[in-house]
């Protein structure tokens, strides 16, 4: 079930991005641990999906795990659960650093804080997805909004028109277009 925020706009669940830097000789053990975690996480209330981005052999040792839940409350319940705490205690000897994660609502994970050390999705895919979503809106929103403004008696002012057009485009992107679009192309986006 979607949650409404203070503005009354529904959020599309919550996402956690977890990064684990695994000791060089412990990748096989870590993969086995992931196999143990996956069904437990899937069984948690509100679980939607999960993606694992494995390290590039010989280049990095960092695994990035992206897990989505239907609500922030359900995600936080999983993250604070005794089950997950025990799993993290079990994997800790395999890690170079601590269990590093951040939680966000909706699509905030696109703007990952530096402390998360996560690069998801790949930047060129972010570029293509964002561009392909914005382009049709940049063409259509002014065609619809500007005549509406003139019919409401708002005087023509290029700066004000562009302020309103860009505001509508960003609103549509954040709350309507991107949550649905990224869900539609998620296999390609996280591949």
mmCIF file of C-alpha atoms in Angstrom:
data_model
loop_
_atom_site.group_PDB
_atom_site.id
_atom_site.type_symbol
_atom_site.label_atom_id
_atom_site.label_comp_id
_atom_site.label_asym_id
_atom_site.label_seq_id
_atom_site.Cartn_x
_atom_site.Cartn_y
_atom_site.Cartn_z
ATOM 1 C CA UNK A 1 0.000 0.000 0.000
ATOM 2 C CA UNK A 2 1.341 3.440 -0.890
ATOM 3 C CA UNK A 3 1.933 5.976 1.852
ATOM 4 C CA UNK A 4 0.914 9.636 1.597
ATOM 5 C CA UNK A 5 3.471 12.207 2.641
ATOM 6 C CA UNK A 6 2.846 15.625 4.180
ATOM 7 C CA UNK A 7 1.947 17.113 0.791
ATOM 8 C CA UNK A 8 -0.692 14.440 0.206
ATOM 9 C CA UNK A 9 1.281 12.904 -2.661
ATOM 10 C CA UNK A 10 1.689 9.154 -2.628
ATOM 11 C CA UNK A 11 5.182 7.734 -2.347
ATOM 12 C CA UNK A 12 6.159 4.622 -4.253
ATOM 13 C CA UNK A 13 7.544 2.578 -1.394
ATOM 14 C CA UNK A 14 11.024 2.784 0.031
ATOM 15 C CA UNK A 15 14.454 1.622 -1.071
ATOM 16 C CA UNK A 16 17.573 0.649 0.813
ATOM 17 C CA UNK A 17 20.971 0.625 -0.868
ATOM 18 C CA UNK A 18 23.460 -1.553 0.997
ATOM 19 C CA UNK A 19 27.160 -1.643 0.165
ATOM 20 C CA UNK A 20 29.473 -4.324 1.465
ATOM 21 C CA UNK A 21 33.193 -4.255 0.746
ATOM 22 C CA UNK A 22 34.135 -7.927 0.917
ATOM 23 C CA UNK A 23 37.594 -9.278 1.752
ATOM 24 C CA UNK A 24 39.427 -10.367 -1.380
ATOM 25 C CA UNK A 25 39.462 -14.077 -0.491
ATOM 26 C CA UNK A 26 35.892 -14.195 0.880
ATOM 27 C CA UNK A 27 33.722 -13.618 -2.224
ATOM 28 C CA UNK A 28 32.520 -17.228 -2.437
ATOM 29 C CA UNK A 29 31.517 -17.219 1.233
ATOM 30 C CA UNK A 30 29.757 -13.874 0.775
ATOM 31 C CA UNK A 31 27.819 -15.217 -2.233
ATOM 32 C CA UNK A 32 26.727 -18.196 -0.120
ATOM 33 C CA UNK A 33 25.616 -15.772 2.603
ATOM 34 C CA UNK A 34 23.574 -13.809 0.024
ATOM 35 C CA UNK A 35 21.812 -17.054 -0.929
ATOM 36 C CA UNK A 36 20.845 -17.485 2.718
ATOM 37 C CA UNK A 37 19.621 -13.876 3.075
ATOM 38 C CA UNK A 38 17.524 -13.706 -0.107
ATOM 39 C CA UNK A 39 14.589 -15.953 0.915
ATOM 40 C CA UNK A 40 14.439 -14.403 4.401
ATOM 41 C CA UNK A 41 14.282 -10.911 2.930
ATOM 42 C CA UNK A 42 11.651 -11.952 0.359
ATOM 43 C CA UNK A 43 9.517 -13.324 3.201
ATOM 44 C CA UNK A 44 9.572 -9.990 5.058
ATOM 45 C CA UNK A 45 6.322 -8.034 5.028
ATOM 46 C CA UNK A 46 6.093 -5.579 2.143
ATOM 47 C CA UNK A 47 9.135 -6.847 0.193
ATOM 48 C CA UNK A 48 8.858 -5.916 -3.498
ATOM 49 C CA UNK A 49 12.153 -6.811 -5.126
ATOM 50 C CA UNK A 50 15.928 -6.882 -4.779
ATOM 51 C CA UNK A 51 18.894 -6.404 -7.073
ATOM 52 C CA UNK A 52 22.517 -7.344 -6.470
ATOM 53 C CA UNK A 53 25.322 -5.556 -8.255
ATOM 54 C CA UNK A 54 28.405 -7.712 -7.965
ATOM 55 C CA UNK A 55 31.941 -6.321 -8.010
ATOM 56 C CA UNK A 56 34.003 -6.252 -11.163
ATOM 57 C CA UNK A 57 36.556 -9.053 -10.826
ATOM 58 C CA UNK A 58 40.039 -7.722 -10.255
ATOM 59 C CA UNK A 59 38.813 -4.140 -9.970
ATOM 60 C CA UNK A 60 36.523 -3.829 -6.940
ATOM 61 C CA UNK A 61 35.393 -5.893 -3.980
ATOM 62 C CA UNK A 62 32.162 -3.995 -3.293
ATOM 63 C CA UNK A 63 28.734 -5.577 -3.562
ATOM 64 C CA UNK A 64 25.745 -3.242 -3.843
ATOM 65 C CA UNK A 65 22.367 -4.625 -2.799
ATOM 66 C CA UNK A 66 19.220 -2.649 -3.616
ATOM 67 C CA UNK A 67 16.039 -3.751 -1.838
ATOM 68 C CA UNK A 68 12.599 -2.198 -2.315
ATOM 69 C CA UNK A 69 9.655 -2.440 0.052
ATOM 70 C CA UNK A 70 6.095 -1.170 -0.273
ATOM 71 C CA UNK A 71 6.540 1.282 2.610
ATOM 72 C CA UNK A 72 9.278 2.896 4.637
ATOM 73 C CA UNK A 73 7.829 1.304 7.786
ATOM 74 C CA UNK A 74 8.112 -2.238 6.389
ATOM 75 C CA UNK A 75 11.635 -1.575 5.124
ATOM 76 C CA UNK A 76 12.745 -0.176 8.470
ATOM 77 C CA UNK A 77 11.149 -3.157 10.232
ATOM 78 C CA UNK A 78 13.267 -5.514 8.081
ATOM 79 C CA UNK A 79 16.437 -3.487 8.589
ATOM 80 C CA UNK A 80 15.937 -3.451 12.388
ATOM 81 C CA UNK A 81 14.773 -7.074 12.632
ATOM 82 C CA UNK A 82 16.525 -9.650 14.794
ATOM 83 C CA UNK A 83 16.849 -11.845 11.687
ATOM 84 C CA UNK A 84 18.829 -9.207 9.779
ATOM 85 C CA UNK A 85 20.912 -8.333 12.852
ATOM 86 C CA UNK A 86 21.941 -11.994 13.189
ATOM 87 C CA UNK A 87 22.717 -12.200 9.465
ATOM 88 C CA UNK A 88 24.925 -9.091 9.636
ATOM 89 C CA UNK A 89 26.741 -10.487 12.695
ATOM 90 C CA UNK A 90 27.395 -13.648 10.698
ATOM 91 C CA UNK A 91 28.765 -11.822 7.621
ATOM 92 C CA UNK A 92 30.835 -9.212 9.486
ATOM 93 C CA UNK A 93 34.076 -11.310 9.440
ATOM 94 C CA UNK A 94 33.879 -11.387 5.618
ATOM 95 C CA UNK A 95 33.726 -7.594 5.304
ATOM 96 C CA UNK A 96 36.497 -5.025 5.105
ATOM 97 C CA UNK A 97 34.173 -2.267 6.337
ATOM 98 C CA UNK A 98 30.927 -2.131 8.292
ATOM 99 C CA UNK A 99 27.431 -2.735 6.922
ATOM 100 C CA UNK A 100 26.897 0.528 5.004
ATOM 101 C CA UNK A 101 23.385 1.487 3.904
ATOM 102 C CA UNK A 102 20.966 4.327 3.369
ATOM 103 C CA UNK A 103 17.189 4.299 3.166
ATOM 104 C CA UNK A 104 15.084 6.596 1.035
ATOM 105 C CA UNK A 105 11.477 6.906 -0.010
ATOM 106 C CA UNK A 106 10.341 6.833 -3.606
ATOM 107 C CA UNK A 107 13.171 7.332 -6.087
ATOM 108 C CA UNK A 108 15.525 9.255 -3.805
ATOM 109 C CA UNK A 109 18.077 6.461 -4.272
ATOM 110 C CA UNK A 110 18.965 8.027 -7.630
ATOM 111 C CA UNK A 111 20.715 10.721 -5.639
ATOM 112 C CA UNK A 112 22.912 8.528 -3.477
ATOM 113 C CA UNK A 113 24.931 10.269 -0.766
ATOM 114 C CA UNK A 114 28.688 9.892 -1.065
ATOM 115 C CA UNK A 115 28.791 7.942 2.189
ATOM 116 C CA UNK A 116 26.811 5.124 0.564
ATOM 117 C CA UNK A 117 29.539 4.485 -2.030
ATOM 118 C CA UNK A 118 26.824 3.255 -4.393
ATOM 119 C CA UNK A 119 26.693 3.941 -8.122
ATOM 120 C CA UNK A 120 23.275 2.829 -9.256
ATOM 121 C CA UNK A 121 22.071 2.644 -11.863
ATOM 122 C CA UNK A 122 24.983 3.137 -14.270
ATOM 123 C CA UNK A 123 25.243 6.830 -15.179
ATOM 124 C CA UNK A 124 24.795 6.409 -18.934
ATOM 125 C CA UNK A 125 21.571 4.506 -18.242
ATOM 126 C CA UNK A 126 20.422 7.262 -15.879
ATOM 127 C CA UNK A 127 21.142 9.750 -18.649
ATOM 128 C CA UNK A 128 19.190 7.823 -21.300
ATOM 129 C CA UNK A 129 16.222 7.143 -19.029
ATOM 130 C CA UNK A 130 16.009 10.732 -17.793
ATOM 131 C CA UNK A 131 16.437 12.173 -21.268
ATOM 132 C CA UNK A 132 13.859 9.861 -22.814
ATOM 133 C CA UNK A 133 11.364 10.802 -20.094
ATOM 134 C CA UNK A 134 12.011 14.558 -20.134
ATOM 135 C CA UNK A 135 12.085 15.075 -23.909
ATOM 136 C CA UNK A 136 8.390 14.350 -24.586
ATOM 137 C CA UNK A 137 7.372 16.397 -21.554
ATOM 138 C CA UNK A 138 9.449 19.395 -22.618
ATOM 139 C CA UNK A 139 7.639 19.258 -25.954
ATOM 140 C CA UNK A 140 4.101 18.776 -24.632
ATOM 141 C CA UNK A 141 3.879 20.611 -21.281
ATOM 142 C CA UNK A 142 4.455 24.099 -22.799
ATOM 143 C CA UNK A 143 1.875 23.348 -25.534
ATOM 144 C CA UNK A 144 -0.707 22.609 -22.844
ATOM 145 C CA UNK A 145 0.304 24.946 -20.025
ATOM 146 C CA UNK A 146 1.017 28.220 -21.854
ATOM 147 C CA UNK A 147 -2.417 28.399 -23.563
ATOM 148 C CA UNK A 148 -3.986 27.551 -20.195
ATOM 149 C CA UNK A 149 -2.097 30.407 -18.533
ATOM 150 C CA UNK A 150 -3.192 32.847 -21.273
ATOM 151 C CA UNK A 151 -6.829 31.694 -20.976
ATOM 152 C CA UNK A 152 -6.640 32.343 -17.216
ATOM 153 C CA UNK A 153 -5.498 35.905 -17.942
ATOM 154 C CA UNK A 154 -1.879 35.434 -16.826
ATOM 155 C CA UNK A 155 0.164 37.971 -18.852
ATOM 156 C CA UNK A 156 2.891 36.691 -21.143
ATOM 157 C CA UNK A 157 6.264 36.639 -19.378
ATOM 158 C CA UNK A 158 8.898 34.267 -20.746
ATOM 159 C CA UNK A 159 10.699 33.850 -17.392
ATOM 160 C CA UNK A 160 7.473 33.151 -15.485
ATOM 161 C CA UNK A 161 6.258 30.777 -18.219
ATOM 162 C CA UNK A 162 9.495 28.782 -18.081
ATOM 163 C CA UNK A 163 9.435 28.742 -14.279
ATOM 164 C CA UNK A 164 5.958 27.190 -14.325
ATOM 165 C CA UNK A 165 6.728 24.811 -17.227
ATOM 166 C CA UNK A 166 9.885 23.472 -15.586
ATOM 167 C CA UNK A 167 8.079 23.164 -12.244
ATOM 168 C CA UNK A 168 5.342 21.055 -13.864
ATOM 169 C CA UNK A 169 7.910 18.912 -15.717
ATOM 170 C CA UNK A 170 9.900 18.214 -12.537
ATOM 171 C CA UNK A 171 6.729 17.465 -10.563
ATOM 172 C CA UNK A 172 5.563 15.000 -13.222
ATOM 173 C CA UNK A 173 9.009 13.389 -13.397
ATOM 174 C CA UNK A 174 9.360 12.863 -9.640
ATOM 175 C CA UNK A 175 5.823 11.834 -8.742
ATOM 176 C CA UNK A 176 4.276 10.286 -11.848
ATOM 177 C CA UNK A 177 6.621 9.428 -14.703
ATOM 178 C CA UNK A 178 9.840 8.077 -13.172
ATOM 179 C CA UNK A 179 8.312 5.702 -10.595
ATOM 180 C CA UNK A 180 6.288 3.993 -13.346
ATOM 181 C CA UNK A 181 8.931 4.257 -16.071
ATOM 182 C CA UNK A 182 11.755 2.799 -13.975
ATOM 183 C CA UNK A 183 9.486 -0.044 -12.842
ATOM 184 C CA UNK A 184 8.711 -0.774 -16.504
ATOM 185 C CA UNK A 185 12.395 -0.923 -17.531
ATOM 186 C CA UNK A 186 13.942 -2.150 -14.273
ATOM 187 C CA UNK A 187 15.492 -5.311 -15.798
ATOM 188 C CA UNK A 188 17.463 -3.272 -18.313
ATOM 189 C CA UNK A 189 18.177 -0.459 -15.856
ATOM 190 C CA UNK A 190 19.793 -2.699 -13.229
ATOM 191 C CA UNK A 191 21.372 -5.216 -15.624
#
